PDB file of C-alpha atoms in Angstrom:
ATOM      1  CA  MET A   1      41.855  -9.699  65.282  1.00  0.00           C
ATOM      2  CA  LYS A   2      39.557 -12.697  65.253  1.00  0.00           C
ATOM      3  CA  SER A   3      36.680 -10.688  66.656  1.00  0.00           C
ATOM      4  CA  LEU A   4      37.199  -8.018  64.003  1.00  0.00           C
ATOM      5  CA  PHE A   5      37.290 -10.647  61.273  1.00  0.00           C
ATOM      6  CA  TYR A   6      34.101 -12.343  62.467  1.00  0.00           C
ATOM      7  CA  SER A   7      32.249  -9.075  62.832  1.00  0.00           C
ATOM      8  CA  ARG A   8      33.045  -8.089  59.246  1.00  0.00           C
ATOM      9  CA  PHE A   9      32.225 -11.569  58.000  1.00  0.00           C
ATOM     10  CA  PHE A  10      28.745 -11.563  59.531  1.00  0.00           C
ATOM     11  CA  ILE A  11      28.103  -8.072  58.185  1.00  0.00           C
ATOM     12  CA  LEU A  12      28.946  -9.107  54.599  1.00  0.00           C
ATOM     13  CA  LEU A  13      27.298 -12.554  54.688  1.00  0.00           C
ATOM     14  CA  PRO A  14      23.649 -11.387  54.251  1.00  0.00           C
ATOM     15  CA  TRP A  15      24.599  -9.247  51.266  1.00  0.00           C
ATOM     16  CA  VAL A  16      26.447 -12.121  49.606  1.00  0.00           C
ATOM     17  CA  LEU A  17      23.421 -14.384  50.061  1.00  0.00           C
ATOM     18  CA  ILE A  18      21.083 -11.748  48.561  1.00  0.00           C
ATOM     19  CA  VAL A  19      23.290 -11.391  45.469  1.00  0.00           C
ATOM     20  CA  ILE A  20      23.424 -15.182  44.985  1.00  0.00           C
ATOM     21  CA  ILE A  21      19.622 -15.480  45.233  1.00  0.00           C
ATOM     22  CA  MET A  22      19.066 -12.652  42.717  1.00  0.00           C
ATOM     23  CA  ILE A  23      21.458 -14.203  40.206  1.00  0.00           C
ATOM     24  CA  ASP A  24      19.774 -17.593  40.570  1.00  0.00           C
ATOM     25  CA  ILE A  25      16.288 -16.142  39.975  1.00  0.00           C
ATOM     26  CA  ASP A  26      17.411 -14.154  36.925  1.00  0.00           C
ATOM     27  CA  THR A  27      18.977 -17.169  35.193  1.00  0.00           C
ATOM     28  CA  LYS A  28      15.697 -19.104  35.478  1.00  0.00           C
ATOM     29  CA  ARG A  29      13.729 -16.522  33.515  1.00  0.00           C
ATOM     30  CA  THR A  30      12.680 -17.403  29.973  1.00  0.00           C
ATOM     31  CA  PRO A  31      13.978 -14.807  27.527  1.00  0.00           C
ATOM     32  CA  VAL A  32      11.324 -12.927  25.534  1.00  0.00           C
ATOM     33  CA  ARG A  33      12.029 -13.070  21.836  1.00  0.00           C
ATOM     34  CA  SER A  34      10.701 -10.614  19.320  1.00  0.00           C
ATOM     35  CA  PRO A  35       8.706 -12.262  16.515  1.00  0.00           C
ATOM     36  CA  VAL A  36      10.135  -9.621  14.177  1.00  0.00           C
ATOM     37  CA  LEU A  37      13.751  -9.345  15.255  1.00  0.00           C
ATOM     38  CA  GLY A  38      14.155 -12.820  16.770  1.00  0.00           C
ATOM     39  CA  ARG A  39      16.380 -11.775  19.659  1.00  0.00           C
ATOM     40  CA  PRO A  40      15.891 -11.482  23.430  1.00  0.00           C
ATOM     41  CA  GLY A  41      14.371  -8.273  24.717  1.00  0.00           C
ATOM     42  CA  GLY A  42      12.564  -7.264  21.510  1.00  0.00           C
ATOM     43  CA  ALA A  43       9.089  -5.797  21.887  1.00  0.00           C
ATOM     44  CA  GLN A  44       6.309  -8.017  20.608  1.00  0.00           C
ATOM     45  CA  ARG A  45       3.978  -6.416  18.044  1.00  0.00           C
ATOM     46  CA  HIS A  46       0.330  -7.393  17.878  1.00  0.00           C
ATOM     47  CA  ASP A  47      -0.842  -7.190  14.280  1.00  0.00           C
ATOM     48  CA  ARG A  48      -4.628  -7.386  14.110  1.00  0.00           C
ATOM     49  CA  THR A  49      -4.600  -7.608  10.328  1.00  0.00           C
ATOM     50  CA  ARG A  50      -2.116 -10.478  10.079  1.00  0.00           C
ATOM     51  CA  LEU A  51      -3.732 -13.401   8.284  1.00  0.00           C
ATOM     52  CA  PRO A  52      -2.390 -16.672   6.881  1.00  0.00           C
ATOM     53  CA  ARG A  53      -0.973 -15.944   3.440  1.00  0.00           C
ATOM     54  CA  ALA A  54      -3.359 -18.410   1.803  1.00  0.00           C
ATOM     55  CA  ASN A  55      -6.356 -16.550   3.229  1.00  0.00           C
ATOM     56  CA  ARG A  56      -4.867 -13.128   2.532  1.00  0.00           C
ATOM     57  CA  SER A  57      -4.418 -13.801  -1.182  1.00  0.00           C
ATOM     58  CA  ALA A  58      -8.150 -14.485  -1.499  1.00  0.00           C
ATOM     59  CA  LEU A  59      -9.140 -11.056  -0.171  1.00  0.00           C
ATOM     60  CA  PRO A  60     -10.383  -8.394  -2.618  1.00  0.00           C
ATOM     61  CA  VAL A  61      -7.779  -5.675  -3.151  1.00  0.00           C
ATOM     62  CA  ILE A  62      -8.655  -2.252  -1.748  1.00  0.00           C
ATOM     63  CA  TYR A  63      -7.661   0.555  -4.128  1.00  0.00           C
ATOM     64  CA  ALA A  64      -7.419   3.828  -2.208  1.00  0.00           C
ATOM     65  CA  ILE A  65      -7.386   6.948  -4.403  1.00  0.00           C
ATOM     66  CA  THR A  66      -5.681   9.912  -2.725  1.00  0.00           C
ATOM     67  CA  PRO A  67      -5.432  13.306  -4.442  1.00  0.00           C
ATOM     68  CA  THR A  68      -2.684  15.486  -2.961  1.00  0.00           C
ATOM     69  CA  TYR A  69      -1.012  18.837  -3.570  1.00  0.00           C
ATOM     70  CA  ASN A  70       2.061  20.739  -2.391  1.00  0.00           C
ATOM     71  CA  ARG A  71       1.666  22.500   0.980  1.00  0.00           C
ATOM     72  CA  PRO A  72       3.559  22.609   4.301  1.00  0.00           C
ATOM     73  CA  VAL A  73       1.586  19.721   5.835  1.00  0.00           C
ATOM     74  CA  GLN A  74       1.540  17.472   2.758  1.00  0.00           C
ATOM     75  CA  LYS A  75       4.135  14.979   3.942  1.00  0.00           C
ATOM     76  CA  ALA A  76       2.700  14.932   7.460  1.00  0.00           C
ATOM     77  CA  GLU A  77      -0.767  14.109   6.146  1.00  0.00           C
ATOM     78  CA  LEU A  78       0.530  11.412   3.808  1.00  0.00           C
ATOM     79  CA  THR A  79       2.518   9.937   6.693  1.00  0.00           C
ATOM     80  CA  ARG A  80      -0.617   9.688   8.809  1.00  0.00           C
ATOM     81  CA  LEU A  81      -2.391   7.830   6.007  1.00  0.00           C
ATOM     82  CA  ALA A  82       0.577   5.552   5.335  1.00  0.00           C
ATOM     83  CA  ASN A  83       0.773   4.554   9.000  1.00  0.00           C
ATOM     84  CA  THR A  84      -2.783   3.252   8.688  1.00  0.00           C
ATOM     85  CA  PHE A  85      -2.683   1.853   5.159  1.00  0.00           C
ATOM     86  CA  CYS A  86       0.484  -0.199   5.715  1.00  0.00           C
ATOM     87  CA  GLN A  87      -1.434  -2.318   8.250  1.00  0.00           C
ATOM     88  CA  VAL A  88      -4.171  -3.245   5.763  1.00  0.00           C
ATOM     89  CA  PRO A  89      -3.636  -6.494   3.814  1.00  0.00           C
ATOM     90  CA  ARG A  90      -4.194  -6.551   0.041  1.00  0.00           C
ATOM     91  CA  PHE A  91      -4.025  -2.791  -0.334  1.00  0.00           C
ATOM     92  CA  HIS A  92      -2.993  -0.659  -3.327  1.00  0.00           C
ATOM     93  CA  TRP A  93      -2.487   3.073  -2.881  1.00  0.00           C
ATOM     94  CA  ILE A  94      -3.091   5.337  -5.903  1.00  0.00           C
ATOM     95  CA  VAL A  95      -1.659   8.780  -5.163  1.00  0.00           C
ATOM     96  CA  VAL A  96      -2.376  11.525  -7.711  1.00  0.00           C
ATOM     97  CA  GLU A  97      -0.559  14.840  -7.418  1.00  0.00           C
ATOM     98  CA  ASP A  98      -2.053  18.147  -8.512  1.00  0.00           C
ATOM     99  CA  SER A  99       1.136  18.986 -10.365  1.00  0.00           C
ATOM    100  CA  SER A 100       2.575  19.128 -13.870  1.00  0.00           C
ATOM    101  CA  VAL A 101       5.243  16.617 -12.771  1.00  0.00           C
ATOM    102  CA  ARG A 102       5.564  13.909 -10.160  1.00  0.00           C
ATOM    103  CA  THR A 103       7.485  15.586  -7.362  1.00  0.00           C
ATOM    104  CA  GLU A 104      10.564  14.111  -5.736  1.00  0.00           C
ATOM    105  CA  LEU A 105       9.055  14.513  -2.259  1.00  0.00           C
ATOM    106  CA  VAL A 106       6.056  12.300  -2.980  1.00  0.00           C
ATOM    107  CA  ALA A 107       8.055   9.854  -5.122  1.00  0.00           C
ATOM    108  CA  ARG A 108      10.609   9.313  -2.355  1.00  0.00           C
ATOM    109  CA  PHE A 109       7.902   9.058   0.280  1.00  0.00           C
ATOM    110  CA  LEU A 110       6.011   6.365  -1.625  1.00  0.00           C
ATOM    111  CA  SER A 111       9.159   4.403  -2.417  1.00  0.00           C
ATOM    112  CA  HIS A 112       9.795   4.088   1.319  1.00  0.00           C
ATOM    113  CA  SER A 113       6.178   3.377   2.260  1.00  0.00           C
ATOM    114  CA  GLY A 114       6.559  -0.392   1.972  1.00  0.00           C
ATOM    115  CA  MET A 115       3.222  -0.936   0.225  1.00  0.00           C
ATOM    116  CA  PRO A 116       2.041  -1.388  -3.380  1.00  0.00           C
ATOM    117  CA  TYR A 117       1.354   1.996  -4.939  1.00  0.00           C
ATOM    118  CA  THR A 118       0.827   3.894  -8.172  1.00  0.00           C
ATOM    119  CA  HIS A 119       2.108   7.464  -8.464  1.00  0.00           C
ATOM    120  CA  LEU A 120       0.271   9.684 -10.956  1.00  0.00           C
ATOM    121  CA  ASN A 121       0.004  13.404 -11.624  1.00  0.00           C
ATOM    122  CA  ILE A 122      -2.207  15.885 -13.427  1.00  0.00           C
ATOM    123  CA  PHE A 123      -2.301  19.651 -13.070  1.00  0.00           C
ATOM    124  CA  THR A 124      -5.586  21.403 -12.291  1.00  0.00           C
ATOM    125  CA  PRO A 125      -6.014  24.501 -14.507  1.00  0.00           C
ATOM    126  CA  ARG A 126      -5.910  27.705 -12.484  1.00  0.00           C
ATOM    127  CA  ARG A 127      -9.402  28.716 -13.605  1.00  0.00           C
ATOM    128  CA  PHE A 128     -10.744  25.706 -11.688  1.00  0.00           C
ATOM    129  CA  LYS A 129      -8.980  26.624  -8.435  1.00  0.00           C
ATOM    130  CA  ARG A 130     -11.234  29.512  -7.499  1.00  0.00           C
ATOM    131  CA  THR A 131     -12.965  29.459  -4.113  1.00  0.00           C
ATOM    132  CA  GLY A 132     -16.159  27.422  -4.148  1.00  0.00           C
ATOM    133  CA  MET A 133     -15.232  25.245  -7.108  1.00  0.00           C
ATOM    134  CA  PRO A 134     -14.971  21.447  -6.748  1.00  0.00           C
ATOM    135  CA  ARG A 135     -11.492  20.251  -5.834  1.00  0.00           C
ATOM    136  CA  ALA A 136      -9.438  17.220  -6.907  1.00  0.00           C
ATOM    137  CA  THR A 137     -11.789  16.439  -9.803  1.00  0.00           C
ATOM    138  CA  GLU A 138      -9.011  15.869 -12.347  1.00  0.00           C
ATOM    139  CA  GLN A 139      -6.990  13.800  -9.890  1.00  0.00           C
ATOM    140  CA  ARG A 140      -9.821  11.400  -9.048  1.00  0.00           C
ATOM    141  CA  ASN A 141     -10.740  10.984 -12.715  1.00  0.00           C
ATOM    142  CA  THR A 142      -7.107  10.257 -13.599  1.00  0.00           C
ATOM    143  CA  ALA A 143      -7.039   7.486 -10.996  1.00  0.00           C
ATOM    144  CA  LEU A 144     -10.284   6.010 -12.352  1.00  0.00           C
ATOM    145  CA  SER A 145      -8.810   6.043 -15.866  1.00  0.00           C
ATOM    146  CA  TRP A 146      -5.723   4.216 -14.602  1.00  0.00           C
ATOM    147  CA  LEU A 147      -7.881   1.495 -13.033  1.00  0.00           C
ATOM    148  CA  ARG A 148      -9.841   1.043 -16.258  1.00  0.00           C
ATOM    149  CA  SER A 149      -6.608   0.743 -18.234  1.00  0.00           C
ATOM    150  CA  HIS A 150      -4.717  -1.560 -15.873  1.00  0.00           C
ATOM    151  CA  ARG A 151      -7.392  -3.788 -14.340  1.00  0.00           C
ATOM    152  CA  SER A 152      -9.776  -6.262 -15.977  1.00  0.00           C
ATOM    153  CA  ARG A 153     -12.937  -8.220 -15.315  1.00  0.00           C
ATOM    154  CA  LYS A 154     -10.829 -10.920 -13.700  1.00  0.00           C
ATOM    155  CA  ASP A 155      -9.662  -8.599 -10.916  1.00  0.00           C
ATOM    156  CA  VAL A 156     -11.531  -8.484  -7.619  1.00  0.00           C
ATOM    157  CA  GLY A 157     -11.370  -5.297  -5.594  1.00  0.00           C
ATOM    158  CA  VAL A 158     -12.963  -2.259  -3.976  1.00  0.00           C
ATOM    159  CA  VAL A 159     -12.324   1.408  -4.834  1.00  0.00           C
ATOM    160  CA  PHE A 160     -12.210   3.959  -2.022  1.00  0.00           C
ATOM    161  CA  PHE A 161     -11.613   7.720  -2.208  1.00  0.00           C
ATOM    162  CA  ALA A 162      -9.177   8.468   0.631  1.00  0.00           C
ATOM    163  CA  ASP A 163      -8.516  12.205   0.764  1.00  0.00           C
ATOM    164  CA  ASP A 164      -5.272  13.096   2.511  1.00  0.00           C
ATOM    165  CA  ASP A 165      -6.949  15.333   5.097  1.00  0.00           C
ATOM    166  CA  ASN A 166      -9.014  12.485   6.543  1.00  0.00           C
ATOM    167  CA  THR A 167      -8.370   9.853   9.202  1.00  0.00           C
ATOM    168  CA  TYR A 168      -9.433   6.210   9.002  1.00  0.00           C
ATOM    169  CA  SER A 169      -9.760   3.284  11.382  1.00  0.00           C
ATOM    170  CA  LEU A 170      -8.513  -0.161  10.433  1.00  0.00           C
ATOM    171  CA  GLU A 171     -12.030  -1.461  11.048  1.00  0.00           C
ATOM    172  CA  LEU A 172     -13.295   0.575   8.111  1.00  0.00           C
ATOM    173  CA  PHE A 173     -11.326  -1.525   5.627  1.00  0.00           C
ATOM    174  CA  GLU A 174     -12.717  -4.731   7.097  1.00  0.00           C
ATOM    175  CA  GLU A 175     -16.209  -3.300   6.564  1.00  0.00           C
ATOM    176  CA  MET A 176     -15.741  -2.097   2.984  1.00  0.00           C
ATOM    177  CA  ARG A 177     -13.936  -5.150   1.620  1.00  0.00           C
ATOM    178  CA  SER A 178     -17.200  -7.067   1.149  1.00  0.00           C
ATOM    179  CA  THR A 179     -18.747  -4.313  -1.019  1.00  0.00           C
ATOM    180  CA  ARG A 180     -20.735  -5.822  -3.901  1.00  0.00           C
ATOM    181  CA  GLY A 181     -21.940  -2.572  -5.485  1.00  0.00           C
ATOM    182  CA  VAL A 182     -21.670   0.677  -3.512  1.00  0.00           C
ATOM    183  CA  SER A 183     -21.378   0.607   0.286  1.00  0.00           C
ATOM    184  CA  VAL A 184     -21.909   3.503   2.722  1.00  0.00           C
ATOM    185  CA  TRP A 185     -21.187   4.295   6.386  1.00  0.00           C
ATOM    186  CA  PRO A 186     -21.145   7.260   8.826  1.00  0.00           C
ATOM    187  CA  VAL A 187     -18.395   9.913   8.776  1.00  0.00           C
ATOM    188  CA  GLY A 188     -17.370  11.996  11.782  1.00  0.00           C
ATOM    189  CA  LEU A 189     -16.615  15.736  11.983  1.00  0.00           C
ATOM    190  CA  VAL A 190     -18.300  16.817   8.767  1.00  0.00           C
ATOM    191  CA  SER A 191     -20.946  19.315   7.605  1.00  0.00           C
ATOM    192  CA  GLY A 192     -20.742  21.240  10.861  1.00  0.00           C
ATOM    193  CA  ARG A 193     -21.817  18.201  12.894  1.00  0.00           C
ATOM    194  CA  ARG A 194     -20.100  15.609  14.996  1.00  0.00           C
ATOM    195  CA  TYR A 195     -21.073  13.096  12.338  1.00  0.00           C
ATOM    196  CA  GLU A 196     -23.329  12.520   9.361  1.00  0.00           C
ATOM    197  CA  ARG A 197     -24.783   9.207   8.290  1.00  0.00           C
ATOM    198  CA  PRO A 198     -27.281   7.500   6.031  1.00  0.00           C
ATOM    199  CA  ILE A 199     -30.629   6.779   7.698  1.00  0.00           C
ATOM    200  CA  VAL A 200     -31.418   3.086   7.306  1.00  0.00           C
ATOM    201  CA  GLU A 201     -34.721   1.246   7.693  1.00  0.00           C
ATOM    202  CA  LYS A 202     -35.008  -2.506   7.174  1.00  0.00           C
ATOM    203  CA  GLY A 203     -31.550  -2.619   5.631  1.00  0.00           C
ATOM    204  CA  LYS A 204     -32.237   0.123   3.061  1.00  0.00           C
ATOM    205  CA  VAL A 205     -31.058   3.736   2.964  1.00  0.00           C
ATOM    206  CA  VAL A 206     -34.132   5.982   3.204  1.00  0.00           C
ATOM    207  CA  GLY A 207     -32.598   9.361   4.029  1.00  0.00           C
ATOM    208  CA  TRP A 208     -29.627  11.304   5.338  1.00  0.00           C
ATOM    209  CA  TYR A 209     -28.626  12.821   8.650  1.00  0.00           C
ATOM    210  CA  THR A 210     -26.447  15.748   7.591  1.00  0.00           C
ATOM    211  CA  GLY A 211     -25.806  19.384   8.394  1.00  0.00           C
ATOM    212  CA  TRP A 212     -25.717  20.593   4.792  1.00  0.00           C
ATOM    213  CA  ARG A 213     -28.253  20.230   1.985  1.00  0.00           C
ATOM    214  CA  PRO A 214     -30.088  17.044   2.933  1.00  0.00           C
ATOM    215  CA  ASP A 215     -31.899  17.386  -0.406  1.00  0.00           C
ATOM    216  CA  ARG A 216     -28.808  16.174  -2.259  1.00  0.00           C
ATOM    217  CA  PRO A 217     -29.432  12.859  -4.078  1.00  0.00           C
ATOM    218  CA  PHE A 218     -26.553  11.336  -2.084  1.00  0.00           C
ATOM    219  CA  ALA A 219     -25.969  13.553   0.959  1.00  0.00           C
ATOM    220  CA  ILE A 220     -22.693  11.882   1.839  1.00  0.00           C
ATOM    221  CA  ASP A 221     -19.039  12.813   2.237  1.00  0.00           C
ATOM    222  CA  MET A 222     -16.303  11.521  -0.076  1.00  0.00           C
ATOM    223  CA  ALA A 223     -14.989   9.464   2.868  1.00  0.00           C
ATOM    224  CA  GLY A 224     -18.354   7.761   3.340  1.00  0.00           C
ATOM    225  CA  PHE A 225     -18.599   5.263   0.483  1.00  0.00           C
ATOM    226  CA  ALA A 226     -16.740   2.593  -1.489  1.00  0.00           C
ATOM    227  CA  VAL A 227     -17.379   1.097  -4.927  1.00  0.00           C
ATOM    228  CA  ASN A 228     -16.773  -2.419  -6.164  1.00  0.00           C
ATOM    229  CA  LEU A 229     -14.016  -2.432  -8.789  1.00  0.00           C
ATOM    230  CA  GLN A 230     -16.254  -4.156 -11.335  1.00  0.00           C
ATOM    231  CA  VAL A 231     -18.822  -1.359 -11.024  1.00  0.00           C
ATOM    232  CA  VAL A 232     -16.083   1.124 -11.940  1.00  0.00           C
ATOM    233  CA  LEU A 233     -14.913  -1.003 -14.870  1.00  0.00           C
ATOM    234  CA  GLY A 234     -18.474  -1.606 -16.022  1.00  0.00           C
ATOM    235  CA  SER A 235     -19.274   2.128 -16.082  1.00  0.00           C
ATOM    236  CA  PRO A 236     -16.493   3.516 -18.303  1.00  0.00           C
ATOM    237  CA  ARG A 237     -18.096   6.949 -18.613  1.00  0.00           C
ATOM    238  CA  ALA A 238     -18.708   7.460 -14.900  1.00  0.00           C
ATOM    239  CA  GLN A 239     -16.483  10.229 -13.588  1.00  0.00           C
ATOM    240  CA  PHE A 240     -16.452  13.285 -11.370  1.00  0.00           C
ATOM    241  CA  LYS A 241     -17.922  16.266 -13.172  1.00  0.00           C
ATOM    242  CA  ARG A 242     -16.129  19.569 -13.539  1.00  0.00           C
ATOM    243  CA  ARG A 243     -18.606  21.443 -15.701  1.00  0.00           C
ATOM    244  CA  GLY A 244     -22.166  21.814 -14.488  1.00  0.00           C
ATOM    245  CA  SER A 245     -21.408  20.495 -11.003  1.00  0.00           C
ATOM    246  CA  GLN A 246     -22.329  22.656  -8.031  1.00  0.00           C
ATOM    247  CA  PRO A 247     -20.095  23.006  -4.945  1.00  0.00           C
ATOM    248  CA  GLY A 248     -20.545  20.016  -2.651  1.00  0.00           C
ATOM    249  CA  MET A 249     -22.232  17.917  -5.328  1.00  0.00           C
ATOM    250  CA  GLN A 250     -19.227  15.890  -6.498  1.00  0.00           C
ATOM    251  CA  GLU A 251     -20.277  12.794  -4.579  1.00  0.00           C
ATOM    252  CA  SER A 252     -23.875  12.930  -5.810  1.00  0.00           C
ATOM    253  CA  ASP A 253     -22.914  13.635  -9.415  1.00  0.00           C
ATOM    254  CA  PHE A 254     -20.605  10.609  -9.417  1.00  0.00           C
ATOM    255  CA  LEU A 255     -22.840   8.166  -7.556  1.00  0.00           C
ATOM    256  CA  LYS A 256     -25.882   8.972  -9.727  1.00  0.00           C
ATOM    257  CA  GLN A 257     -23.974   7.487 -12.659  1.00  0.00           C
ATOM    258  CA  ILE A 258     -23.377   4.106 -11.040  1.00  0.00           C
ATOM    259  CA  THR A 259     -26.123   3.339  -8.494  1.00  0.00           C
ATOM    260  CA  LYS A 260     -29.450   4.236  -6.898  1.00  0.00           C
ATOM    261  CA  VAL A 261     -30.134   5.129  -3.268  1.00  0.00           C
ATOM    262  CA  GLY A 262     -32.184   1.969  -2.794  1.00  0.00           C
ATOM    263  CA  ASP A 263     -29.258  -0.193  -3.924  1.00  0.00           C
ATOM    264  CA  LEU A 264     -26.728   1.187  -1.423  1.00  0.00           C
ATOM    265  CA  GLU A 265     -25.201  -1.315   1.021  1.00  0.00           C
ATOM    266  CA  PRO A 266     -25.214   0.047   4.602  1.00  0.00           C
ATOM    267  CA  LYS A 267     -22.140  -0.909   6.610  1.00  0.00           C
ATOM    268  CA  ALA A 268     -21.205  -0.244  10.257  1.00  0.00           C
ATOM    269  CA  ASN A 269     -24.211  -2.036  11.733  1.00  0.00           C
ATOM    270  CA  ASN A 270     -26.733  -0.405   9.395  1.00  0.00           C
ATOM    271  CA  CYS A 271     -24.903   2.917   9.747  1.00  0.00           C
ATOM    272  CA  THR A 272     -25.630   3.116  13.479  1.00  0.00           C
ATOM    273  CA  ARG A 273     -21.973   3.107  14.496  1.00  0.00           C
ATOM    274  CA  VAL A 274     -21.258   6.801  14.316  1.00  0.00           C
ATOM    275  CA  SER A 275     -17.669   6.721  15.546  1.00  0.00           C
ATOM    276  CA  SER A 276     -14.335   4.987  15.006  1.00  0.00           C
ATOM    277  CA  LEU A 277     -14.485   4.500  11.222  1.00  0.00           C
ATOM    278  CA  ALA A 278     -13.741   7.705   9.294  1.00  0.00           C
ATOM    279  CA  TYR A 279     -13.224  11.339  10.211  1.00  0.00           C
ATOM    280  CA  HIS A 280     -13.133  14.327   7.895  1.00  0.00           C
ATOM    281  CA  CYS A 281     -10.289  16.245   9.526  1.00  0.00           C
ATOM    282  CA  TYR A 282      -9.895  19.248   7.267  1.00  0.00           C
ATOM    283  CA  ARG A 283      -8.482  22.421   8.738  1.00  0.00           C
ATOM    284  CA  GLY A 284     -10.274  25.680   9.253  1.00  0.00           C
ATOM    285  CA  ASN A 285     -13.079  27.099  11.328  1.00  0.00           C
ATOM    286  CA  SER A 286     -15.884  24.917   9.982  1.00  0.00           C
ATOM    287  CA  PHE A 287     -15.620  22.343  12.794  1.00  0.00           C
ATOM    288  CA  ILE A 288     -18.566  22.109  15.098  1.00  0.00           C
ATOM    289  CA  ARG A 289     -17.615  24.240  18.092  1.00  0.00           C
ATOM    290  CA  LEU A 290     -16.916  22.073  21.082  1.00  0.00           C
ATOM    291  CA  LYS A 291     -15.607  22.830  24.528  1.00  0.00           C
ATOM    292  CA  LYS A 292     -11.971  23.877  24.258  1.00  0.00           C
ATOM    293  CA  VAL A 293      -9.520  22.314  26.696  1.00  0.00           C
ATOM    294  CA  ALA A 294      -5.770  21.850  26.915  1.00  0.00           C
ATOM    295  CA  LEU A 295      -5.791  18.220  25.792  1.00  0.00           C
ATOM    296  CA  THR A 296      -4.786  16.223  22.755  1.00  0.00           C
ATOM    297  CA  VAL A 297      -7.782  14.224  21.569  1.00  0.00           C
ATOM    298  CA  THR A 298      -7.271  10.724  20.167  1.00  0.00           C
ATOM    299  CA  LEU A 299     -10.471   9.605  18.475  1.00  0.00           C
ATOM    300  CA  PHE A 300      -9.537   5.966  18.003  1.00  0.00           C
ATOM    301  CA  PRO A 301      -6.580   3.638  18.634  1.00  0.00           C
ATOM    302  CA  LEU A 302      -3.425   3.426  16.509  1.00  0.00           C
ATOM    303  CA  VAL A 303      -3.817   6.693  14.583  1.00  0.00           C
ATOM    304  CA  LYS A 304      -3.234  10.097  16.143  1.00  0.00           C
ATOM    305  CA  LEU A 305      -4.787  13.143  14.545  1.00  0.00           C
ATOM    306  CA  SER A 306      -2.435  15.881  13.422  1.00  0.00           C
ATOM    307  CA  GLY A 307      -2.966  19.588  13.012  1.00  0.00           C
ATOM    308  CA  MET A 308      -6.348  19.747  14.726  1.00  0.00           C
ATOM    309  CA  LYS A 309      -7.312  22.263  17.325  1.00  0.00           C
ATOM    310  CA  HIS A 310      -7.536  20.731  20.787  1.00  0.00           C
ATOM    311  CA  TYR A 311     -11.157  19.965  21.554  1.00  0.00           C
ATOM    312  CA  LEU A 312     -12.817  17.615  23.966  1.00  0.00           C
ATOM    313  CA  LEU A 313     -15.667  15.597  22.494  1.00  0.00           C
ATOM    314  CA  ILE A 314     -18.471  15.665  25.061  1.00  0.00           C
TER     315      ILE A 314
END
């Protein structure tokens, strides 16, 4: 009996010692606490835009104007934008529906977005919805009218036209916030090219690298410029033209009313950074044809493109 007892004892002893050592090591670990939830085990979130509140309140407000309309991907596209915009400090989202009423879908979405917003609506007459005619003209002008009615010379800010079919990097908002007049930068996936950009020499815009009508006064995409709020307020008649405007000339027709090419402020390292800021991600077959592969392409961190065909950028 004694031999049986001792044999079992020596078999179990190593396992008991291992368990004791593991328990001792585990109790010496420092628990990781979540800065958001304040309890052990929570994942820590790195917020690149988090600033001391005193510094944040001094930042110019970015007013992003987003026209939108009812379609199957509307909420998905707005969600993509919201996931970016909610990380930007001092940000005000102006969403204008192409509708005779403010829809419940967009109203509920914005109420849960967690950011300052203004929800507007105006219906585009059917005669202006024909193929080839400028889009979202009434919506952008309605947003500009709201700014002129609700903001004053005391307010400091930047106005940016953020269409809901585009994708933006957080770095873009850091670049545009210092806009004094009208600032410009490159835009990816537009005009049948991988990118288009202003051509800059000695800090001045002298031309345009674009795949469509380089003779335009401002050969730039709607996602490629921002305007100081005081420029908008100081030019009460400046608006996007419906009558007399040719297809693709909305940007030029608007910018001609408020600035000159020589006064543009190049951002993104004199417009030489041709990636990671803004992408025109509209659907259709007008993308530059790239090598097709079975991959999902992420063009920059934090934001994942939705609804695009799978292409590898090479």
